[in-house]
Coordinates of C-alpha atoms and ligand atoms in Angstrom, one line a residue:
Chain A
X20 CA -47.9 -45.9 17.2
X21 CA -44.0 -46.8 16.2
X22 CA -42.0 -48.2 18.9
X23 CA -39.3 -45.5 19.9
X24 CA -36.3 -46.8 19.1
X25 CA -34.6 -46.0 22.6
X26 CA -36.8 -48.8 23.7
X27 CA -36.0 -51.3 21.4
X28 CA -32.0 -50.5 22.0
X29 CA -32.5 -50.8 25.6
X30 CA -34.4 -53.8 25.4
X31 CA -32.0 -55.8 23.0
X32 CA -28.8 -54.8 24.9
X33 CA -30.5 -55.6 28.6
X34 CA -31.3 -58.8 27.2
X35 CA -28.4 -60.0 25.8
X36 CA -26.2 -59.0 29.2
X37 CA -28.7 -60.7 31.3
X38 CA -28.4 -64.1 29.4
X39 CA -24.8 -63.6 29.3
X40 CA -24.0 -62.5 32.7
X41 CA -26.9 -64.4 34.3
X42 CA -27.7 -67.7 32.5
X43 CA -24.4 -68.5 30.3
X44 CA -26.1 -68.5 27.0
X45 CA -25.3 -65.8 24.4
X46 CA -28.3 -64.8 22.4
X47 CA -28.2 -63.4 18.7
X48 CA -31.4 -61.5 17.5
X49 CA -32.6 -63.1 14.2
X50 CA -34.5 -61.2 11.9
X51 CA -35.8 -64.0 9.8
X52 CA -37.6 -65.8 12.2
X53 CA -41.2 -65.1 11.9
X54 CA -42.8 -61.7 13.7
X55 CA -44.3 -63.5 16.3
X56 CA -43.9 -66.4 18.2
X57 CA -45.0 -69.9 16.8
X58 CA -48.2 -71.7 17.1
X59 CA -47.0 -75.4 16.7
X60 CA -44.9 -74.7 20.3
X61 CA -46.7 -77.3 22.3
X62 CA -46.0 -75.6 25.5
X63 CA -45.6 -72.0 25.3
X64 CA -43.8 -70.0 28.7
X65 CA -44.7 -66.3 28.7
X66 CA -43.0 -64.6 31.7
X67 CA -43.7 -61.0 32.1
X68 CA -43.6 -57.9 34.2
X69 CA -45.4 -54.6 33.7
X70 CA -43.9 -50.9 34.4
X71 CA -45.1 -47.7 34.9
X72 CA -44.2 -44.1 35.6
X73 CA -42.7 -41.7 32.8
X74 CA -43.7 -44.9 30.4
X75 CA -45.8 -47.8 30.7
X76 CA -45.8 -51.1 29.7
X77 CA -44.7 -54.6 29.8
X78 CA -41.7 -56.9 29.0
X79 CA -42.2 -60.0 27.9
X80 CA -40.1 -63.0 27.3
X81 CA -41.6 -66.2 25.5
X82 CA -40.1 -69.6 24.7
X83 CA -41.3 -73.3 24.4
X84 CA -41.3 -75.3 27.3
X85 CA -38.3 -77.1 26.7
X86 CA -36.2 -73.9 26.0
X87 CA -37.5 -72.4 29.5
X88 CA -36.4 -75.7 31.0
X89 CA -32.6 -75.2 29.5
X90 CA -32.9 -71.8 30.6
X91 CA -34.0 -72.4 34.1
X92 CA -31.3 -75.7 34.4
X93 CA -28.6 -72.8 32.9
X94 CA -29.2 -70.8 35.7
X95 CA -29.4 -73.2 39.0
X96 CA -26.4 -75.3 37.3
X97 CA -28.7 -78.3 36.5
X98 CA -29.0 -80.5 33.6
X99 CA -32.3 -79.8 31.4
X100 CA -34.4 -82.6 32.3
X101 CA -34.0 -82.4 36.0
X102 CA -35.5 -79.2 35.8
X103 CA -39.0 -79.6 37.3
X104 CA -41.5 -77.2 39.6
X105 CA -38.1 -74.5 39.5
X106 CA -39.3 -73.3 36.0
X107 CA -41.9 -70.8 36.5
X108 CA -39.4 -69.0 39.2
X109 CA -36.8 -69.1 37.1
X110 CA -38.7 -67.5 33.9
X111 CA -39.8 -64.9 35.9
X112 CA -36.8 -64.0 37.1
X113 CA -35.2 -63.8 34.0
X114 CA -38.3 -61.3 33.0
X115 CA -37.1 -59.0 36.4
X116 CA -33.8 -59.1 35.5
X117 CA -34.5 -58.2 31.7
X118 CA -37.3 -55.4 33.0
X119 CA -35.2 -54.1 35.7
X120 CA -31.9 -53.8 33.6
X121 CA -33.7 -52.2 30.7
X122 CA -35.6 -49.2 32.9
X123 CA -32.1 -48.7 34.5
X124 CA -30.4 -48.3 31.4
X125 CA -33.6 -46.2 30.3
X126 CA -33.5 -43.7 33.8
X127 CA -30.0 -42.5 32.1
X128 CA -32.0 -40.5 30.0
X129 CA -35.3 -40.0 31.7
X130 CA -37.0 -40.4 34.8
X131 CA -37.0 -43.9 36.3
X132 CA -40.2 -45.8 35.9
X133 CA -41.6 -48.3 38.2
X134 CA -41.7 -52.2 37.7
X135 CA -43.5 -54.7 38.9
X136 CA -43.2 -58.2 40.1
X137 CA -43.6 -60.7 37.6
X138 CA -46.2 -62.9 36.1
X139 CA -45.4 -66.3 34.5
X140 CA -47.7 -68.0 32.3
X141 CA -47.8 -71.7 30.9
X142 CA -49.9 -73.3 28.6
X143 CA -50.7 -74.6 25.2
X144 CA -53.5 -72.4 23.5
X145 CA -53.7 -69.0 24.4
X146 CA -53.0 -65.4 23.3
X147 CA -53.1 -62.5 25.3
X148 CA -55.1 -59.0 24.0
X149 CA -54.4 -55.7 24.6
X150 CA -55.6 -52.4 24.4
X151 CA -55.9 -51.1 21.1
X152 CA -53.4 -47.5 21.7
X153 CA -50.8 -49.3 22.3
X154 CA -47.7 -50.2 20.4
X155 CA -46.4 -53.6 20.7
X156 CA -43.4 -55.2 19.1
X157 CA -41.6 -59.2 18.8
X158 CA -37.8 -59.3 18.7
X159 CA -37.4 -62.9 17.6
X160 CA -33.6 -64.4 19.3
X161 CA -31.8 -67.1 18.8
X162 CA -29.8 -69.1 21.9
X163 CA -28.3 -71.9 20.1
X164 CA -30.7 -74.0 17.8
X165 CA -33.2 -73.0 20.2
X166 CA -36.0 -69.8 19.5
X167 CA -36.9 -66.6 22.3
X168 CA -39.1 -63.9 21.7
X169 CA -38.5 -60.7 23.4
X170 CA -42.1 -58.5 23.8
X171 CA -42.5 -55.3 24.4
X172 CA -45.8 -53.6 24.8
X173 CA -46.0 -49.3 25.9
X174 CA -49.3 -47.9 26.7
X175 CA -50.2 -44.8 24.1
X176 CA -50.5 -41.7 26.7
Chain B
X22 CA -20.7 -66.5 59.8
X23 CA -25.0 -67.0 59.6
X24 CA -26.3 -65.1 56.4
X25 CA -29.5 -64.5 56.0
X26 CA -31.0 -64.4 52.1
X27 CA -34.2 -62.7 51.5
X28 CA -35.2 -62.6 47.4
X29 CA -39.2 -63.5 46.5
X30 CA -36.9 -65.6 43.4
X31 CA -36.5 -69.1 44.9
X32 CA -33.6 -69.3 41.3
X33 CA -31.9 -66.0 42.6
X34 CA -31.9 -67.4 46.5
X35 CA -30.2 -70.6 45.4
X36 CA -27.6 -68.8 43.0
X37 CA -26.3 -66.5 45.5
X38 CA -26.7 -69.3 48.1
X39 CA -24.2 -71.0 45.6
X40 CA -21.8 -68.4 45.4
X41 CA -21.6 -68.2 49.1
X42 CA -21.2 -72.0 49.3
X43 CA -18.3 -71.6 46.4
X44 CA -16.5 -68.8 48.7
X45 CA -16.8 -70.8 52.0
X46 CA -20.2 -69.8 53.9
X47 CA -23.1 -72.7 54.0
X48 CA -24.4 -70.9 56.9
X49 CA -27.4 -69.6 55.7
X50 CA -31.0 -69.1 56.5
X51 CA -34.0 -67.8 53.9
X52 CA -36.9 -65.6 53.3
X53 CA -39.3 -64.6 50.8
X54 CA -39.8 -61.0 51.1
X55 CA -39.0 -58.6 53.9
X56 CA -42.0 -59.4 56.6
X57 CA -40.5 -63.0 56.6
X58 CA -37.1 -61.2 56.7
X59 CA -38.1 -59.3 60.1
X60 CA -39.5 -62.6 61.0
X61 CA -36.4 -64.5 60.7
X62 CA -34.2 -62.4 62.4
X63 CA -36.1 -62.4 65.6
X64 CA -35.9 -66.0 65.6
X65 CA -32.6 -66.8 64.5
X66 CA -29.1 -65.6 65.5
X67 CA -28.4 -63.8 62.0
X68 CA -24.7 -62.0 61.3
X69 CA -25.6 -61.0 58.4
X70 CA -28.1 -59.7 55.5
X71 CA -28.2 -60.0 51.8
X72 CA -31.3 -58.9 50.4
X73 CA -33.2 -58.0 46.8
X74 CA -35.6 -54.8 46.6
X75 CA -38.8 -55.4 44.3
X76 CA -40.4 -58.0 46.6
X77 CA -44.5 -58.6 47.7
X78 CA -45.5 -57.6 51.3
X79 CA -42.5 -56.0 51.6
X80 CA -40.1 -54.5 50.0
X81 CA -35.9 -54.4 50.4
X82 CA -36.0 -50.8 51.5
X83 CA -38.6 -51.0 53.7
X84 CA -36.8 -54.1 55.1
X85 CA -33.6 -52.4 55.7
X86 CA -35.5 -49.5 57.6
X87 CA -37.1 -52.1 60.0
X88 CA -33.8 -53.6 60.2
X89 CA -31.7 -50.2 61.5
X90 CA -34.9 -49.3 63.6
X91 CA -34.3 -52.1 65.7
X92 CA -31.8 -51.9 68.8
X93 CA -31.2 -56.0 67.9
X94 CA -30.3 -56.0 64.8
X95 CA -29.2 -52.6 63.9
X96 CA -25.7 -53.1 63.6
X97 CA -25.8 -55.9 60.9
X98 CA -24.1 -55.5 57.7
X99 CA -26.9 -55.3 54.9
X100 CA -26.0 -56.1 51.1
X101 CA -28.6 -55.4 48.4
X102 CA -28.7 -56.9 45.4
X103 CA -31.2 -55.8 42.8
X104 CA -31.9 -54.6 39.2
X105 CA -32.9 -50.9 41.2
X106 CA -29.4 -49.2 39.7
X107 CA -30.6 -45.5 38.6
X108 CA -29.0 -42.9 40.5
X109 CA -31.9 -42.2 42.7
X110 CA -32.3 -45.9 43.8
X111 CA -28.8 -45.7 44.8
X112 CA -29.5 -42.6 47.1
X113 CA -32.6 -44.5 48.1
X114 CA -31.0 -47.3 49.3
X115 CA -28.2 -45.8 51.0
X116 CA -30.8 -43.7 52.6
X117 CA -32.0 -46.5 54.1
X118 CA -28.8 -47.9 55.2
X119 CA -27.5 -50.6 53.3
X120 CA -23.8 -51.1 53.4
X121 CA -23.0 -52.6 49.9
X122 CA -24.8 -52.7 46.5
X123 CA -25.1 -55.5 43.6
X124 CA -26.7 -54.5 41.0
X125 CA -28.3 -57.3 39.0
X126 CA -27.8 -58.7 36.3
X127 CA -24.2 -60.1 38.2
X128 CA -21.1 -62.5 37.8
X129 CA -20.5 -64.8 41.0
X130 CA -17.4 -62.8 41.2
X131 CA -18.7 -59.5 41.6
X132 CA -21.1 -60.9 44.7
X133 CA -18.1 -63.0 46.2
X134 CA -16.5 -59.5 46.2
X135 CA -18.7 -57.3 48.0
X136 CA -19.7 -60.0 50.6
X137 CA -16.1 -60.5 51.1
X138 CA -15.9 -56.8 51.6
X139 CA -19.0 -56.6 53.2
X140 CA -17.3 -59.8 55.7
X141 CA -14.2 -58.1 56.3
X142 CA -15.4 -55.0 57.0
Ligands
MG224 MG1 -37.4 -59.6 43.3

């Protein structure tokens, strides 16, 4: 199943507002990164939230830890390394805002799906699985020198 | 001026508790979702309401409802701000009776403009 490209439009353009508008940071998608995000990380932050109505699915947002720390100090206006237990709110808010701006943009031109709260998780070896009829594609972003990987993941009706 | 702030985010409590320390109010008291909301404002002498929608236990709109059912605190003005922005959220929330909408993602300015609004009548 081929992700429709109203969903990837959506997706990029909700991103790139919320980092602007919300965080400071312009983000530029880059293609040549690889397809997926990178097992020599260390730390990897994936913060998520699922939807569901008219489509379902999930956005996801992954970074290393330090990246999620510049993001999180970005938006309470604190340096980097001062961020501390603030980081897992702070991803998932950024996946709420990147969620709830992409099914606005998306109940334009269909009926408004529902989204859920999100889900933030940190660690240093894991992958998550899904169901097999589904379709599920990386954007790879750069902010700065530093690497973000937009997910998005729609359940096969 | 005592505004109460009710967002599950902890980041998005403190960057509109920013904004509204940048435009003059550091009167302000928190909550978590709406049941702490209700909570709050039977303890505390609140003038004001800003709250988010998608929250656990419950929700923005459901808060707002409680909110206008209640002889005490009827009269408040109530500002949501949220992501919810499709034309039936809208219609939703107005339902309910919230004064002023923000819709998420959003510059400090555009907040320090409807609470000023929202303020001033
Ligand atoms: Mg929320």
């Amino acid at each position: 199943m081929d992700m429709p490209p109203i969903l990837t439009e959506n997706l990029v353009s909700a991103a790139g507002e919320v980092f602007e508008m919300m965080i400071g940071q312009s983000i530029e998608p880059h293609p040549e990164q690889p397809h997926q995000p990178p097992s020599g990380w260390g730390t990897h932050v994936a913060a998520s939230v699922s939807f569901a109505g008219h489509r379902s699915g999930l956005v996801c947002i992954h970074t290393s830890l330090d990246t999620a720390n510049t993001i999180a100090g970005a938006m309470l206006g604190i340096e980097p390394e001062h961020v501390n237990g603030e980081m897992p709110d702070a991803m998932g808010e950024v996946a709420n805002l990147v969620a709830g701006s992409f099914r606005t943009r998306l109940a334009q031109h269909e009926p408004a799906s529902a989204i859920a709260i999100p889900t933030v998780t940190v660690g240093s070896d894991f992958a998550t699985k899904y169901a097999a009829d589904t379709a599920r594609v990386f954007y790879p972003f750069r902010m700065g020198e530093q690497s973000i990987y937009f997910e998005l993941l729609l359940m096969q009706r | 001026m005592r505004i109460l702030v009710v967002d599950d985010s902890s980041t998005m409590r403190r960057i509109i508790i920013n904004t509204l320390n940048k435009i003059g109010y550091s009167d302000y008291a928190e909550a978590s979702n709406g049941r702490e909301g209700v909570e709050k404002l039977a303890s505390d002498a609140i003038d004001m309401i800003i709250t988010d929608w998608n929250m656990p236990e419950m929700s923005g709109v459901d808060f707002i409802r409680a909110v206008r059912a209640n002889d005490q605190t009827k009269h408040l003005p109530v500002i949501m701000v949220t992501t919810n922005a499709a034309q039936e959220d809208i219609v939703q929330a107005l339902d309910a009776g919230v004064n002023n909408y923000v819709v998420k993602p959003f510059t400090p300015d555009t907040i320090r403009e409807r609470i000023q609004a929202a303020i001033h009548g």
